[in-house]
mmCIF file with all atom_site columns, C-alpha atoms in Angstrom:
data_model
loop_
_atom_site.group_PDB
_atom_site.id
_atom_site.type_symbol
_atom_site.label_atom_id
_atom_site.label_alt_id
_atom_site.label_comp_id
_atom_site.label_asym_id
_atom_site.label_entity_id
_atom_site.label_seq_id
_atom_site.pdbx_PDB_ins_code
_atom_site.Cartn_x
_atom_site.Cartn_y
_atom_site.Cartn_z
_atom_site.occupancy
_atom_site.B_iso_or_equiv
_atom_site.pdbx_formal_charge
_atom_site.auth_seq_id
_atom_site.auth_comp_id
_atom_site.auth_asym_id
_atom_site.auth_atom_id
_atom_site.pdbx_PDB_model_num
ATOM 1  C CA . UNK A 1 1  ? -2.980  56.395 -35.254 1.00 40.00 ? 20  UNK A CA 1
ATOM 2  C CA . UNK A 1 2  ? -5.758  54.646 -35.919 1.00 41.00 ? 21  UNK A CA 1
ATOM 3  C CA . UNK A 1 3  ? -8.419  57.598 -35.706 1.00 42.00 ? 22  UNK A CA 1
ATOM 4  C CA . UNK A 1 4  ? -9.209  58.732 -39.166 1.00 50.00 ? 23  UNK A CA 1
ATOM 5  C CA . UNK A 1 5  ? -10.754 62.022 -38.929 1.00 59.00 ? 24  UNK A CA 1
ATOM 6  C CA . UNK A 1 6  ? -10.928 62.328 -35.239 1.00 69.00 ? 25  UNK A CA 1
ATOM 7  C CA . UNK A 1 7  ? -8.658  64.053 -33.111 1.00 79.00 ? 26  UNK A CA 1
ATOM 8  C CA . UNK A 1 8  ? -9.118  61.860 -29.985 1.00 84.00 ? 27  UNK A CA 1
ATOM 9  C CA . UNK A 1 9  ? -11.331 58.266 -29.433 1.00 85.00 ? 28  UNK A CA 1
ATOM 10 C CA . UNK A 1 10 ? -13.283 59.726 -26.229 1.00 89.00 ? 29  UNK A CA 1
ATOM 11 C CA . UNK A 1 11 ? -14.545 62.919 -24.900 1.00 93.00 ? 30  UNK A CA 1
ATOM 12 C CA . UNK A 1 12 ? -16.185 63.926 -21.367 1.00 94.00 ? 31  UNK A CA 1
ATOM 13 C CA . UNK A 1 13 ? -19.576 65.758 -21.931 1.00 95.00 ? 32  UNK A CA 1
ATOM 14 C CA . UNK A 1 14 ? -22.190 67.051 -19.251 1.00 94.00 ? 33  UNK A CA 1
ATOM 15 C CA . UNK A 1 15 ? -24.782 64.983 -21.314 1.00 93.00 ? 34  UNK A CA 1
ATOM 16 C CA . UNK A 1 16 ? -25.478 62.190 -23.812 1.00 91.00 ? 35  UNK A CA 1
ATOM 17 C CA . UNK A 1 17 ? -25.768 65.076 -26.412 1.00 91.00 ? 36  UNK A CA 1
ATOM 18 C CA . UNK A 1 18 ? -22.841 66.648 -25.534 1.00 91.00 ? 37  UNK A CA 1
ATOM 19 C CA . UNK A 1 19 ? -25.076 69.837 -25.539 1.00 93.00 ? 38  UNK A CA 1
ATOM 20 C CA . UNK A 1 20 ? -24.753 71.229 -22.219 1.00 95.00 ? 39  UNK A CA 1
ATOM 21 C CA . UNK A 1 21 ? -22.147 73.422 -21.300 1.00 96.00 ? 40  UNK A CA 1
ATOM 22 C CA . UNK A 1 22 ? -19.605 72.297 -18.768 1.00 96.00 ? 41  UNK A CA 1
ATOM 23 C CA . UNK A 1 23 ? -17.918 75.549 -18.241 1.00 97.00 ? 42  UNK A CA 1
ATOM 24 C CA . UNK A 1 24 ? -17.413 79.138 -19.319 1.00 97.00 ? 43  UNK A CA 1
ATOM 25 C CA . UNK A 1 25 ? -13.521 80.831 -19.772 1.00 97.00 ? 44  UNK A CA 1
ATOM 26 C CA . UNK A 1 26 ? -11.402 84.267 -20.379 1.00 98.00 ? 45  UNK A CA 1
ATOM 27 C CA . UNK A 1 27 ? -9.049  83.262 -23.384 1.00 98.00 ? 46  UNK A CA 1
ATOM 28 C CA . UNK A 1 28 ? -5.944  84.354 -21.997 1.00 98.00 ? 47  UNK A CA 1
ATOM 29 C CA . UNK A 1 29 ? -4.411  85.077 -25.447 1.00 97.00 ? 48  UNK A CA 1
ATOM 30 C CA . UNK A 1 30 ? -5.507  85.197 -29.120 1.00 98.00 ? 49  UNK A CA 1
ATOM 31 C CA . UNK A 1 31 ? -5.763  82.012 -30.810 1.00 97.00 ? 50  UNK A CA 1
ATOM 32 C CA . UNK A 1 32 ? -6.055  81.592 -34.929 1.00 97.00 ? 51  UNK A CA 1
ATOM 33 C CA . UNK A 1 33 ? -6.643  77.559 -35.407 1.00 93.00 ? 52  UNK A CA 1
ATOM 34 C CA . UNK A 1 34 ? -4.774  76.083 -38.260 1.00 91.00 ? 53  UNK A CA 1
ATOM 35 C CA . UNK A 1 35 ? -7.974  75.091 -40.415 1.00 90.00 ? 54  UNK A CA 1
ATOM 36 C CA . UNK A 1 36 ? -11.921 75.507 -40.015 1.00 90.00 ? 55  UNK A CA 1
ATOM 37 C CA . UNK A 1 37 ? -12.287 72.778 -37.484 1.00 90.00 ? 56  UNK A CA 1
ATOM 38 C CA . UNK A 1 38 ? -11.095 75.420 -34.751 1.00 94.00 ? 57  UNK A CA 1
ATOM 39 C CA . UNK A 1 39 ? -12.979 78.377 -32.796 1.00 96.00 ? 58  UNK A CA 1
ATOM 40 C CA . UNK A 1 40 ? -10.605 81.670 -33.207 1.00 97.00 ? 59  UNK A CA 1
ATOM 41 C CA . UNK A 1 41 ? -10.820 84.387 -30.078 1.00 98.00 ? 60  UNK A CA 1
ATOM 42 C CA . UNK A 1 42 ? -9.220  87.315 -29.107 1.00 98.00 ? 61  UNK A CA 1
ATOM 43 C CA . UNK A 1 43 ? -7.493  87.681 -25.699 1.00 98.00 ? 62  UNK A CA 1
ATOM 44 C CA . UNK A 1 44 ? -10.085 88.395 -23.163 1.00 98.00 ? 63  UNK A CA 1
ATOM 45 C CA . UNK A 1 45 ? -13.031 86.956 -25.068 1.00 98.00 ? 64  UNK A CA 1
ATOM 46 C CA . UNK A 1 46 ? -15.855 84.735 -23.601 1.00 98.00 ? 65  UNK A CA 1
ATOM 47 C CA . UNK A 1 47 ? -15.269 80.894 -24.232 1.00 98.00 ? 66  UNK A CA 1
ATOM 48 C CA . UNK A 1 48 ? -18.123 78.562 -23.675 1.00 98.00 ? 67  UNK A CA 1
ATOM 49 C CA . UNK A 1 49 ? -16.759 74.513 -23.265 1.00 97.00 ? 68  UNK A CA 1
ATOM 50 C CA . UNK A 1 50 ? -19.490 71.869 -24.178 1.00 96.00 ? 69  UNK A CA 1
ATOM 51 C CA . UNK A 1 51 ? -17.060 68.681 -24.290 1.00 94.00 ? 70  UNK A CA 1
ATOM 52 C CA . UNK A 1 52 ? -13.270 68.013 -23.791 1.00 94.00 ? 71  UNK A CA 1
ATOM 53 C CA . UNK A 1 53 ? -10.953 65.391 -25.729 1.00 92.00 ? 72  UNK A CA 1
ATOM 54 C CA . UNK A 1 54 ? -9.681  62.739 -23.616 1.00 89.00 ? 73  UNK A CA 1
ATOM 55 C CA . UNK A 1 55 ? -7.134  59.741 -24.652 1.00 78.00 ? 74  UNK A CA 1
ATOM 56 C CA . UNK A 1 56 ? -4.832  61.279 -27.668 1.00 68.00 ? 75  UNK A CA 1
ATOM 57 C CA . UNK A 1 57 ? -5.845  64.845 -27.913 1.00 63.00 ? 76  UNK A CA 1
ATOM 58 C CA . UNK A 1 58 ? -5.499  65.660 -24.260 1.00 71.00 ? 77  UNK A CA 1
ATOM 59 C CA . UNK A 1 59 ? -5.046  68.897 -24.682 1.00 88.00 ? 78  UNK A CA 1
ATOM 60 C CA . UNK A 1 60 ? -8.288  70.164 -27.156 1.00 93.00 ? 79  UNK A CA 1
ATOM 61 C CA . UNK A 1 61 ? -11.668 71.159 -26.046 1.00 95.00 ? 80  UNK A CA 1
ATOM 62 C CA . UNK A 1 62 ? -14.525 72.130 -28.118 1.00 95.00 ? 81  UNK A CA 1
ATOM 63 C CA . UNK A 1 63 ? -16.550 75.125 -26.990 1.00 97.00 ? 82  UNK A CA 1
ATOM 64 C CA . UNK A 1 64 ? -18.094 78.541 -28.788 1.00 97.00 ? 83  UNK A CA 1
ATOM 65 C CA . UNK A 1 65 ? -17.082 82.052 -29.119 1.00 97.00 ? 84  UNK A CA 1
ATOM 66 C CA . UNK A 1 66 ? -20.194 84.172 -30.541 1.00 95.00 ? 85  UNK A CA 1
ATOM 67 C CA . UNK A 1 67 ? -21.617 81.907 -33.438 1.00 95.00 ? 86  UNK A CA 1
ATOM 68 C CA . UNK A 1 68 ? -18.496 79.811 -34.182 1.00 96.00 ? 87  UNK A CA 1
ATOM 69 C CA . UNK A 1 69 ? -17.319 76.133 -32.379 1.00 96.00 ? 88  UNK A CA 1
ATOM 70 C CA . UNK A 1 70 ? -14.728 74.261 -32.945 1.00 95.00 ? 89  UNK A CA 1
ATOM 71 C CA . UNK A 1 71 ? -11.371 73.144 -31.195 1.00 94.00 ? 90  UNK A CA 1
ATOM 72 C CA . UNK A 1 72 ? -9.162  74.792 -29.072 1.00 96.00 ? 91  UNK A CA 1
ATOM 73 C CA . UNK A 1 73 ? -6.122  74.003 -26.650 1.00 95.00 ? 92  UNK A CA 1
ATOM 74 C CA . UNK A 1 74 ? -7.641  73.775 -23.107 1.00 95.00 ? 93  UNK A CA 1
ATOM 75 C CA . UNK A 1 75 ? -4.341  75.673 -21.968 1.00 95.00 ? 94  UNK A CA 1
ATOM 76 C CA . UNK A 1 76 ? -5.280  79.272 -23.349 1.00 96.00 ? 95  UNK A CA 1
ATOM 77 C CA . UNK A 1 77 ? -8.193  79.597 -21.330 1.00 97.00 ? 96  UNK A CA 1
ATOM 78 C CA . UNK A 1 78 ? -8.900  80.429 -18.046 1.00 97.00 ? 97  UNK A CA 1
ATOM 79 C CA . UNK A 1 79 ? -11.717 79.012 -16.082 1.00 96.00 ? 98  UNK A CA 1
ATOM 80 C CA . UNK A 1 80 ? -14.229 81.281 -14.332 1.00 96.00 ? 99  UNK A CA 1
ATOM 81 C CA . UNK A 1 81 ? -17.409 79.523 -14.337 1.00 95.00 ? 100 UNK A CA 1
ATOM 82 C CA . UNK A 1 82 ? -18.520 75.888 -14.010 1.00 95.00 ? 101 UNK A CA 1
ATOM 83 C CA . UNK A 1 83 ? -21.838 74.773 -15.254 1.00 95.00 ? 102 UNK A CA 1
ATOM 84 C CA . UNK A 1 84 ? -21.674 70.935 -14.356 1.00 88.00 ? 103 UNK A CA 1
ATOM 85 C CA . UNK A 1 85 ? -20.055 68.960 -12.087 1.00 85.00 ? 104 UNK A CA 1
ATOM 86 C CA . UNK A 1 86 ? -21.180 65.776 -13.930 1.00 84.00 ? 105 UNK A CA 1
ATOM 87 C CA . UNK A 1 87 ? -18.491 64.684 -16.414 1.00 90.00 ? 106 UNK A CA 1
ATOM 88 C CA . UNK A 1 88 ? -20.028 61.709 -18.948 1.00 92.00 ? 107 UNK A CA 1
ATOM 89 C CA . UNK A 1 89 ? -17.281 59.641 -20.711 1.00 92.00 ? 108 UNK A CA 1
ATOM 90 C CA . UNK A 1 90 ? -18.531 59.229 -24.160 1.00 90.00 ? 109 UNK A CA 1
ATOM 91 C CA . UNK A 1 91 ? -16.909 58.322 -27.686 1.00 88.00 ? 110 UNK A CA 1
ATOM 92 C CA . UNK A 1 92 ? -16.257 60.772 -30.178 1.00 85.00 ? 111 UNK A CA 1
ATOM 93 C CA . UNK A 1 93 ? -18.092 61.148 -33.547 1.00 73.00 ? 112 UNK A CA 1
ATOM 94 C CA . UNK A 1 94 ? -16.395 62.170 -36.994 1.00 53.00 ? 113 UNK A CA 1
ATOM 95 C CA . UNK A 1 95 ? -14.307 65.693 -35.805 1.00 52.00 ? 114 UNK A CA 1
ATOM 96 C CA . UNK A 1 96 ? -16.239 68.667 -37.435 1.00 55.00 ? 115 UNK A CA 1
ATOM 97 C CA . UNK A 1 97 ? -15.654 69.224 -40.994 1.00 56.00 ? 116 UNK A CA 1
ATOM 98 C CA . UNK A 1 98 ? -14.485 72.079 -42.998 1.00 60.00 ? 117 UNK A CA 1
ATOM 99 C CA . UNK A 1 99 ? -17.168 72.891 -45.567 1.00 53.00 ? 118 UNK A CA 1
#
């Protein structure tokens, strides 16, 4: 409620840009997002996290597969790799648009 076009008020980031990875994961399963403002993968695929909702949308991060970011649910990937340590709370911008 309140959030407009954002799918959660905060997000953790390993920098002010939000441009650093934080960690890399297997997809455990395939995933097709309901619209363009989610990353689709294949079971067994690569998936590299650069922030994670926090607050209302617990359960999204936003990472890249290939070319393509967007969304995804945190619990279809398993974590092999961490990046950062260093977790910045930071507020969210507009969610990424569908062109």
């Amino acid at each position: 409620p309140g959030l407009g076009r954002r799918f959660a008020e905060r997000k953790r980031c390993a920098d002010f840009e939000c441009s650093m990875l934080m960690c890399r994961g297997k997809a455990m399963r395939d995933f097709k997002g309901p619209d363009c403002r989610f990353v689709n993968f294949k079971k067994g695929e690569a998936v590299y996290v650069y922030y994670k909702l926090i607050g209302e949308s617990t359960e999204l991060w936003a990472g890249s597969v290939g070319s393509d970011f967007g969304y995804f649910p945190k619990d279809l990937l398993e974590i092999n790799h961490n990046y950062s340590n260093e977790e910045l709370e930071l507020p969210t911008d507009v969610s990424l648009a569908c062109s």
